[in-house]
Amino acid sequence: MTAQSSFMILSSVKDTKIEELTTLLSSMNSTIPAHADPKNDLLPFGRFPRLHFARFVIIEAHTADEIEAFGIAARPWQPTLAFFGEIDGDIDSFFTELEDLASVGLRKIFALCEKFPKEEENLQQWLKKNNTKSNANYVNWIGRTVKHIHEDDALHQSLAAYLREHKDDIDKNNTLALRQKLLSHVEMEKYAGRLTLTAEEKTPLKWKMFNFIHMIGVPLVLVLLSPLFLIMAPFFFIRLRMLERSDPELFIRPEHSYLEKLTIQEDWSVSNQYNVFGDIKPGVFRLLTLKFILFLVDYFSRHVYKRGFLARIKTIHFARWVLLDDNKRAFFASNYDGSHESYMDDFINKVGWGLNLIFSHAVPYPKTSWLIKQGAYREQQFKYTQRLHQLPTEVWYKAYPDLTNTDLARNSRIRKGVEIRQSSVDEIREWLHLI
Amino acid sequence: MNNENTFKFDDLQALLRFSHGRLTDTCFLLLHVADVRKAKKWLDTAPISNATESDSLPDRALQIAFTVEGLRVMCVAESVIDGFSDEFIMGMSGEESRSRRLGDIGMNAPEKWDWGGESKKIPHLMLMYYAKENAVKDFRTSIETEDFVKAFHVIHELPTLHIGEIEPFGFKDGISQPVIDWECRQSTNAHEREGYSNLVAVGEVVLGYPNEYGLYTARPLIDEREDSVAACLPHAEDKTGLKDLGRNGSYLVVRQLGQDVPGFWQFLYKMSASNFDKCELLAASMVGRRRDGKPLVLKSVAAIPGISTQNCDNHFTYDFDTEGYQCPIGAHVRRANPRTGDLPPRVTGIINRVMKKLGFDQKQEEDLVASTRFHRILRRGRSYGPKLAPAEAIKADAEVAERGLQFMCLSANILRQFEFVQSAWSMSSKFSGLQNESDPLLGNREVLMNGERTDQFNRPSAKGVTEKIYNLPKFVTVKGGAYFFMPGLSAVKYIASLPIKEDT
C-alpha cells in the first residue's frame, strides 16, 4: 500500500504584485474559472501521475477586523500565496519531479512573492524548506493511489461497455456464466494491452512501523495522562462555559458580490474545492483546545476514518487544517463531492457536532454550548459565517474530474471482484450490480 | 408545544394553505407595471384571497406574487430588498452558476426561454386567477378594469389546461405533499426526529415562523421609526421592535416545463420491444409510481407522521428498498422526495445509534442522501396542453402539441429547498451513489466535464444484472422561470402604500 502525503508551500506576496500574480495564475486555467488546464505550460499538473489534487490560493484576511469585537487590535496580515496538494508516496521525490517538470513555471510564480527560490538555489531544496505541515489531515481512503483510480475506472468502463455491447445476447439471469464472460473479457483486454491492473505496491516497512507505533502510542499516552484530564475537566468546562457565554457574536451576511466570486468557480463538475480562513479566538484556552482537538482529528483520520468515511460524511476526498501566523489564525481546505449547499447541509445535519468541536474556536463562529451543541445547528448564521470566511481559489486541479468518492469506492470493489472470485451467487450478483 | 389551533390564517394568501384543486379553470398572467401610481391604487383594493376557511368552497381565488424587479418598481427601498435571500434578489436566471446547478444549460439555458430569461422578459409580478370550469374569463373581466389595463402591461400569459388529476405524461400528480404543522405539534429537535415525517414546520413554507431548525429564516425586517408605512406590517417574532415584511409570505418558484409526451411514450415503447404492458412498467419505474399513483414499494408498517395509514398511495418510505429493486433509486419521485430521516434507517438501541452517528455499521452506498425534512417544497403546479393518452402517444402519428407543466412551488428558503432538490437530487448524476443517470424525466442529458454520460436509466433487479436503458432522449425542456415573493396581505398593503419615488 502506498500512503498519501500532503504538501503546502507558503510565501507572502507584496501588495503591488497581487494583480500580476493573479493574472499569471489564471493563465494556468482552462476556459473554466479556477479550473486548471492539466497541460498548462507553467505547471502541467497532468504530467504528475501521483498527484490527486492541487491548488493555488492567495490567502487574504478580509475578515481580520472581526477580532476587534473581542477588544483586541486586528493583526496585520500580508497576503500569502499557498500552493498545496495531495500525492501518493513521499514528498521529497515529488518535489524532485516538480523541479524536473515545472521548475521554470514555479520559479516564475514564486518570483512574485517575497520568499522565492534564488536562481542558484535548488528548487527541490527550497520547496522542502518551505513546506508547511498541517495540524491535521484527512484522506478519504488511505492507500488508494491515482494510478489505481485510473486503472479501476478504465476497468469499470470496459466492463460497462461490454455489457452495453452485448446487452441483447447475454442471459441476465445466469449470473455465473455472465461473470465468466466478463472475466474473460478482462483477460482479453489485458492481453491486448487495453487494460492494466497493476498489483498493489508493498507498504514501506518504515511507514508501517511508524504507523503502528503511532496507533498504539497515542492512546497509551492519553490513558496515562487521563488522571490529569480528569482533574482538569471541571476547570475546563467552567472556563469553556464562561467563554461560550461571553464570546461576542457577530451576524454578518456576506455581500452578494463576494458570493459571486465564489460561486463562479463552483459546480462545473461533480466535485468542488473549499478554503476557509480566519482568526482563532484570543487566549491560550481556545488555542490549546483547538490544538488538542486537531491532534485527535488527525489521529482518527489516520487510524479510524481511513476507509471512505469521516463520521457520516463520505463526500470529502482530502481535507487539511493548518494553523498560521504564529497560531493566531487557522486555514482549512477541502475537496468535496456535490454542491456547496449540499456540502454544508450534509455537515450540519450529519456531523454538526464535529464542526462545532473544531471550528467553534474561530472568530466569529455561531455560539456553541458545551462545545458540540448549537453552533452549526444555527443554520443560516453558520452558512453566512463560513461563506464570509471562504476564499476563492486561483487554480484548482483534480486528477479525476467526473469521479466522486462513491465512484472510486465502487470501482475498487469491481476490481476486487475481478481479482478475488466470489463464492456465492449472491456475491456475484452484488458484484454485477456495481458495473 | 402549543396544542391549540391558534394560527392566524387571515394574513396569508390562500395558496399557502389550499391548492385550489376544485377551481380547474386558471390563468397566470405575467405583468409589467406600466403606471406605478395606478398599479399601487389597484393593488390597495385587489381582492386577493386569504387562507381562512369558509363554510362553502369559494368559486374564485386571486393570488399575487412579485419578482425582485417588481418590488423595486413598486418603490420598495433597496435596503429592504437586501433583506431578502440572495437567490430571490439575483433571480432564477440571474447567474450562470445558478443555471449550472439547476441544470439550466444547453437546450434548457435561460437565453432560450420564452420568458424569465432575458431581462426584458422577466416579469414584475404574476397574477394567478383560479375559477370554476369556464369561469376564468368572467373573473378576469371583473378584475381587469380600465384602470388595471392602464396600470399593468401583460408580457406573457402562461398557458394552463386542466386535464384531470394527471400531468401530461399521464401520471396521477400531486399525491405527495408536505403537511404543514400549523399547530406546531411536532418538535424540530433532532433528538426527537429520527425517521421520516411528512409534517413540516410552518417556517419551512411561511416566512416569519420557526423552520425545521427551530429558527427564523432571514427576511426583510423594518424599523418602524425609519419607515412609518411599515406600521401596517406584523411584528417580527424573533426581533422585538422590528416589523416583518416577510411574515405570512413565501417564495414562489415558477418554471414552465415543456413535456414531449409522444417522444416519451414512443421511446419507452421502442425500449419495451413494442409491448405496451412492458412499456407501462418501464414508465412506472422511471416515475416511481404507476399511472394511477400506486407506489412501487410496499406500504410502510411503521407510522409516518403527517400521513394517514389509510392513504395507501403515500404511506411508504424506501427504508426496505435500499437496493432499488422495487423502486429504482433514480426514479423521479424517489429523487424528489427520498423520504429519509435524520438518521439512517433501522437504528436499534443507544449503542447502535451512537455507532451510526459516528458513521460505522453501514455499507459504503448507504446514508448518502440528506435528511428530507430540510428539503421539502409545497407544489402548486398546473398542466398545459391537450391531453394525450399513452395508448395514443405511442403511435407514430400522435398529435404533436405544446404540452407541459407550469411547475410552481412554495418554500421559505429557495436555496435550501427548491434549488437543493433540483440540483443535489433531481439533476445530479451522482444522486445516492448512482452512475450515469440524472432524473429520467427532468434530466438535461448533458455530459459531465470529462465527458461522462448522464443519459442512462438503471433499473436494478433482484434476479440478475441491472437493466440499463441507454441514450435517453430529453423529455422535458425548461421554457421559462422566475423566483417570486408571495407576500402576506399586510405586506401587499405595505407595497401598495409605499410613497412613489420622485423619479418615477
GROMACS .gro file of N, CA and C in nm, chain B residues 64-145:
model
  246
  499ILE      N    1  -5.127   3.674  -0.581
  499ILE     CA    2  -5.031   3.765  -0.646
  499ILE      C    3  -4.891   3.741  -0.591
  500ALA      N    4  -4.793   3.758  -0.676
  500ALA     CA    5  -4.654   3.743  -0.632
  500ALA      C    6  -4.564   3.836  -0.713
  501PHE      N    7  -4.456   3.881  -0.651
  501PHE     CA    8  -4.367   3.980  -0.713
  501PHE      C    9  -4.228   3.923  -0.733
  502THR      N   10  -4.165   3.961  -0.843
  502THR     CA   11  -4.021   3.935  -0.855
  502THR      C   12  -3.950   4.052  -0.788
  503VAL      N   13  -3.818   4.040  -0.777
  503VAL     CA   14  -3.743   4.150  -0.713
  503VAL      C   15  -3.758   4.277  -0.795
  504GLU      N   16  -3.761   4.264  -0.928
  504GLU     CA   17  -3.781   4.381  -1.013
  504GLU      C   18  -3.915   4.446  -0.984
  505GLY      N   19  -4.015   4.362  -0.963
  505GLY     CA   20  -4.148   4.412  -0.932
  505GLY      C   21  -4.148   4.492  -0.803
  506LEU      N   22  -4.077   4.442  -0.701
  506LEU     CA   23  -4.071   4.515  -0.573
  506LEU      C   24  -4.000   4.648  -0.593
  507ARG      N   25  -3.896   4.647  -0.675
  507ARG     CA   26  -3.822   4.772  -0.699
  507ARG      C   27  -3.913   4.873  -0.768
  508VAL      N   28  -3.985   4.826  -0.869
  508VAL     CA   29  -4.074   4.917  -0.944
  508VAL      C   30  -4.180   4.974  -0.850
  509MET      N   31  -4.223   4.892  -0.754
  509MET     CA   32  -4.326   4.939  -0.660
  509MET      C   33  -4.263   5.020  -0.547
  510CYS      N   34  -4.137   5.059  -0.563
  510CYS     CA   35  -4.068   5.152  -0.472
  510CYS      C   36  -4.030   5.093  -0.336
  511VAL      N   37  -4.012   4.963  -0.330
  511VAL     CA   38  -3.958   4.906  -0.206
  511VAL      C   39  -3.810   4.945  -0.199
  512ALA      N   40  -3.769   4.998  -0.084
  512ALA     CA   41  -3.632   5.051  -0.071
  512ALA      C   42  -3.529   4.941  -0.089
  513GLU      N   43  -3.415   4.978  -0.146
  513GLU     CA   44  -3.308   4.881  -0.169
  513GLU      C   45  -3.261   4.819  -0.037
  514SER      N   46  -3.263   4.900   0.070
  514SER     CA   47  -3.219   4.847   0.200
  514SER      C   48  -3.316   4.739   0.249
  515VAL      N   49  -3.441   4.750   0.211
  515VAL     CA   50  -3.539   4.648   0.249
  515VAL      C   51  -3.520   4.524   0.162
  516ILE      N   52  -3.499   4.547   0.033
  516ILE     CA   53  -3.479   4.435  -0.060
  516ILE      C   54  -3.359   4.350  -0.019
  517ASP      N   55  -3.256   4.418   0.033
  517ASP     CA   56  -3.137   4.346   0.077
  517ASP      C   57  -3.168   4.239   0.182
  518GLY      N   58  -3.281   4.253   0.248
  518GLY     CA   59  -3.318   4.155   0.350
  518GLY      C   60  -3.371   4.025   0.292
  519PHE      N   61  -3.406   4.026   0.163
  519PHE     CA   62  -3.450   3.901   0.101
  519PHE      C   63  -3.329   3.812   0.073
  520SER      N   64  -3.357   3.687   0.035
  520SER     CA   65  -3.246   3.594   0.012
  520SER      C   66  -3.174   3.628  -0.119
  521ASP      N   67  -3.048   3.587  -0.127
  521ASP     CA   68  -2.968   3.614  -0.246
  521ASP      C   69  -3.029   3.554  -0.372
  522GLU      N   70  -3.085   3.434  -0.358
  522GLU     CA   71  -3.143   3.368  -0.476
  522GLU      C   72  -3.256   3.453  -0.532
  523PHE      N   73  -3.340   3.504  -0.443
  523PHE     CA   74  -3.453   3.584  -0.489
  523PHE      C   75  -3.403   3.712  -0.555
  524ILE      N   76  -3.304   3.776  -0.492
  524ILE     CA   77  -3.254   3.903  -0.544
  524ILE      C   78  -3.190   3.882  -0.682
  525MET      N   79  -3.113   3.775  -0.695
  525MET     CA   80  -3.045   3.752  -0.823
  525MET      C   81  -3.139   3.692  -0.928
  526GLY      N   82  -3.242   3.626  -0.886
  526GLY     CA   83  -3.337   3.568  -0.980
  526GLY      C   84  -3.293   3.432  -1.031
  527MET      N   85  -3.389   3.357  -1.084
  527MET     CA   86  -3.360   3.221  -1.130
  527MET      C   87  -3.257   3.219  -1.243
  528SER      N   88  -3.262   3.321  -1.329
  528SER     CA   89  -3.174   3.320  -1.446
  528SER      C   90  -3.059   3.418  -1.431
  529GLY      N   91  -3.044   3.477  -1.313
  529GLY     CA   92  -2.952   3.588  -1.295
  529GLY      C   93  -2.804   3.553  -1.294
  530GLU      N   94  -2.770   3.429  -1.266
  530GLU     CA   95  -2.629   3.394  -1.254
  530GLU      C   96  -2.604   3.261  -1.324
  531GLU      N   97  -2.490   3.254  -1.392
  531GLU     CA   98  -2.457   3.130  -1.461
  531GLU      C   99  -2.441   3.014  -1.363
  532SER      N  100  -2.384   3.043  -1.246
  532SER     CA  101  -2.359   2.934  -1.152
  532SER      C  102  -2.492   2.873  -1.107
  533ARG      N  103  -2.592   2.957  -1.093
  533ARG     CA  104  -2.724   2.906  -1.054
  533ARG      C  105  -2.779   2.818  -1.167
  534SER      N  106  -2.768   2.865  -1.289
  534SER     CA  107  -2.818   2.787  -1.403
  534SER      C  108  -2.749   2.652  -1.409
  535ARG      N  109  -2.619   2.650  -1.380
  535ARG     CA  110  -2.547   2.523  -1.381
  535ARG      C  111  -2.605   2.428  -1.278
  536ARG      N  112  -2.630   2.481  -1.158
  536ARG     CA  113  -2.681   2.395  -1.051
  536ARG      C  114  -2.820   2.343  -1.082
  537LEU      N  115  -2.902   2.429  -1.144
  537LEU     CA  116  -3.040   2.390  -1.171
  537LEU      C  117  -3.050   2.302  -1.295
  538GLY      N  118  -2.939   2.287  -1.367
  538GLY     CA  119  -2.942   2.209  -1.489
  538GLY      C  120  -2.994   2.289  -1.608
  539ASP      N  121  -3.000   2.421  -1.592
  539ASP     CA  122  -3.049   2.507  -1.700
  539ASP      C  123  -2.936   2.542  -1.795
  540ILE      N  124  -2.884   2.440  -1.858
  540ILE     CA  125  -2.776   2.460  -1.955
  540ILE      C  126  -2.816   2.390  -2.085
  541GLY      N  127  -2.742   2.415  -2.191
  541GLY     CA  128  -2.776   2.354  -2.320
  541GLY      C  129  -2.911   2.403  -2.367
  542MET      N  130  -2.997   2.310  -2.402
  542MET     CA  131  -3.131   2.349  -2.451
  542MET      C  132  -3.217   2.411  -2.342
  543ASN      N  133  -3.178   2.393  -2.218
  543ASN     CA  134  -3.255   2.449  -2.106
  543ASN      C  135  -3.209   2.589  -2.066
  544ALA      N  136  -3.108   2.642  -2.135
  544ALA     CA  137  -3.046   2.767  -2.091
  544ALA      C  138  -3.143   2.884  -2.096
  545PRO      N  139  -3.133   2.974  -1.997
  545PRO     CA  140  -3.228   3.086  -1.987
  545PRO      C  141  -3.239   3.171  -2.114
  546GLU      N  142  -3.129   3.181  -2.192
  546GLU     CA  143  -3.141   3.265  -2.312
  546GLU      C  144  -3.236   3.206  -2.415
  547LYS      N  145  -3.271   3.078  -2.396
  547LYS     CA  146  -3.365   3.016  -2.490
  547LYS      C  147  -3.509   3.020  -2.439
  548TRP      N  148  -3.527   3.072  -2.318
  548TRP     CA  149  -3.660   3.066  -2.258
  548TRP      C  150  -3.759   3.161  -2.325
  549ASP      N  151  -3.887   3.124  -2.318
  549ASP     CA  152  -3.992   3.213  -2.368
  549ASP      C  153  -4.010   3.333  -2.276
  550TRP      N  154  -3.984   3.314  -2.149
  550TRP     CA  155  -3.999   3.425  -2.053
  550TRP      C  156  -3.905   3.400  -1.935
  551GLY      N  157  -3.867   3.509  -1.868
  551GLY     CA  158  -3.786   3.496  -1.746
  551GLY      C  159  -3.637   3.487  -1.770
  552GLY      N  160  -3.594   3.477  -1.896
  552GLY     CA  161  -3.452   3.469  -1.925
  552GLY      C  162  -3.393   3.607  -1.945
  553GLU      N  163  -3.409   3.659  -2.065
  553GLU     CA  164  -3.358   3.795  -2.092
  553GLU      C  165  -3.427   3.893  -1.997
  554SER      N  166  -3.354   4.000  -1.962
  554SER     CA  167  -3.406   4.087  -1.856
  554SER      C  168  -3.540   4.150  -1.894
  555LYS      N  169  -3.562   4.182  -2.020
  555LYS     CA  170  -3.690   4.246  -2.050
  555LYS      C  171  -3.806   4.145  -2.051
  556LYS      N  172  -3.772   4.018  -2.046
  556LYS     CA  173  -3.877   3.916  -2.039
  556LYS      C  174  -3.900   3.867  -1.896
  557ILE      N  175  -3.834   3.934  -1.799
  557ILE     CA  176  -3.858   3.898  -1.659
  557ILE      C  177  -3.977   3.979  -1.609
  558PRO      N  178  -4.080   3.913  -1.562
  558PRO     CA  179  -4.200   3.987  -1.519
  558PRO      C  180  -4.174   4.065  -1.391
  559HIS      N  181  -4.261   4.162  -1.365
  559HIS     CA  182  -4.259   4.232  -1.237
  559HIS      C  183  -4.345   4.156  -1.136
  560LEU      N  184  -4.457   4.110  -1.186
  560LEU     CA  185  -4.542   4.034  -1.095
  560LEU      C  186  -4.621   3.929  -1.170
  561MET      N  187  -4.674   3.838  -1.096
  561MET     CA  188  -4.759   3.734  -1.155
  561MET      C  189  -4.892   3.737  -1.084
  562LEU      N  190  -4.996   3.735  -1.164
  562LEU     CA  191  -5.131   3.733  -1.112
  562LEU      C  192  -5.189   3.596  -1.143
  563MET      N  193  -5.244   3.531  -1.042
  563MET     CA  194  -5.295   3.395  -1.062
  563MET      C  195  -5.445   3.395  -1.039
  564TYR      N  196  -5.518   3.362  -1.143
  564TYR     CA  197  -5.664   3.351  -1.133
  564TYR      C  198  -5.703   3.205  -1.123
  565TYR      N  199  -5.790   3.174  -1.033
  565TYR     CA  200  -5.843   3.038  -1.020
  565TYR      C  201  -5.996   3.049  -1.020
  566ALA      N  202  -6.061   2.972  -1.106
  566ALA     CA  203  -6.208   2.977  -1.108
  566ALA      C  204  -6.262   2.841  -1.147
  567LYS      N  205  -6.394   2.827  -1.134
  567LYS     CA  206  -6.455   2.700  -1.173
  567LYS      C  207  -6.454   2.688  -1.325
  568GLU      N  208  -6.489   2.571  -1.372
  568GLU     CA  209  -6.483   2.541  -1.515
  568GLU      C  210  -6.540   2.655  -1.600
  569ASN      N  211  -6.462   2.697  -1.697
  569ASN     CA  212  -6.501   2.801  -1.792
  569ASN      C  213  -6.539   2.934  -1.728
  570ALA      N  214  -6.494   2.959  -1.609
  570ALA     CA  215  -6.537   3.082  -1.541
  570ALA      C  216  -6.425   3.184  -1.528
  571VAL      N  217  -6.306   3.149  -1.575
  571VAL     CA  218  -6.194   3.240  -1.552
  571VAL      C  219  -6.207   3.366  -1.637
  572LYS      N  220  -6.272   3.350  -1.751
  572LYS     CA  221  -6.285   3.466  -1.841
  572LYS      C  222  -6.364   3.578  -1.773
  573ASP      N  223  -6.476   3.538  -1.714
  573ASP     CA  224  -6.559   3.637  -1.644
  573ASP      C  225  -6.484   3.698  -1.526
  574PHE      N  226  -6.411   3.610  -1.458
  574PHE     CA  227  -6.335   3.656  -1.343
  574PHE      C  228  -6.234   3.763  -1.387
  575ARG      N  229  -6.166   3.734  -1.495
  575ARG     CA  230  -6.068   3.830  -1.547
  575ARG      C  231  -6.133   3.961  -1.583
  576THR      N  232  -6.248   3.955  -1.649
  576THR     CA  233  -6.315   4.079  -1.689
  576THR      C  234  -6.346   4.163  -1.565
  577SER      N  235  -6.385   4.095  -1.458
  577SER     CA  236  -6.421   4.172  -1.339
  577SER      C  237  -6.299   4.236  -1.274
  578ILE      N  238  -6.184   4.175  -1.291
  578ILE     CA  239  -6.063   4.229  -1.229
  578ILE      C  240  -5.995   4.331  -1.321
  579GLU      N  241  -5.985   4.295  -1.447
  579GLU     CA  242  -5.906   4.378  -1.538
  579GLU      C  243  -5.987   4.497  -1.590
  580THR      N  244  -6.009   4.587  -1.500
  580THR     CA  245  -6.084   4.708  -1.530
  580THR      C  246  -5.999   4.801  -1.616
   0.00000   0.00000   0.00000
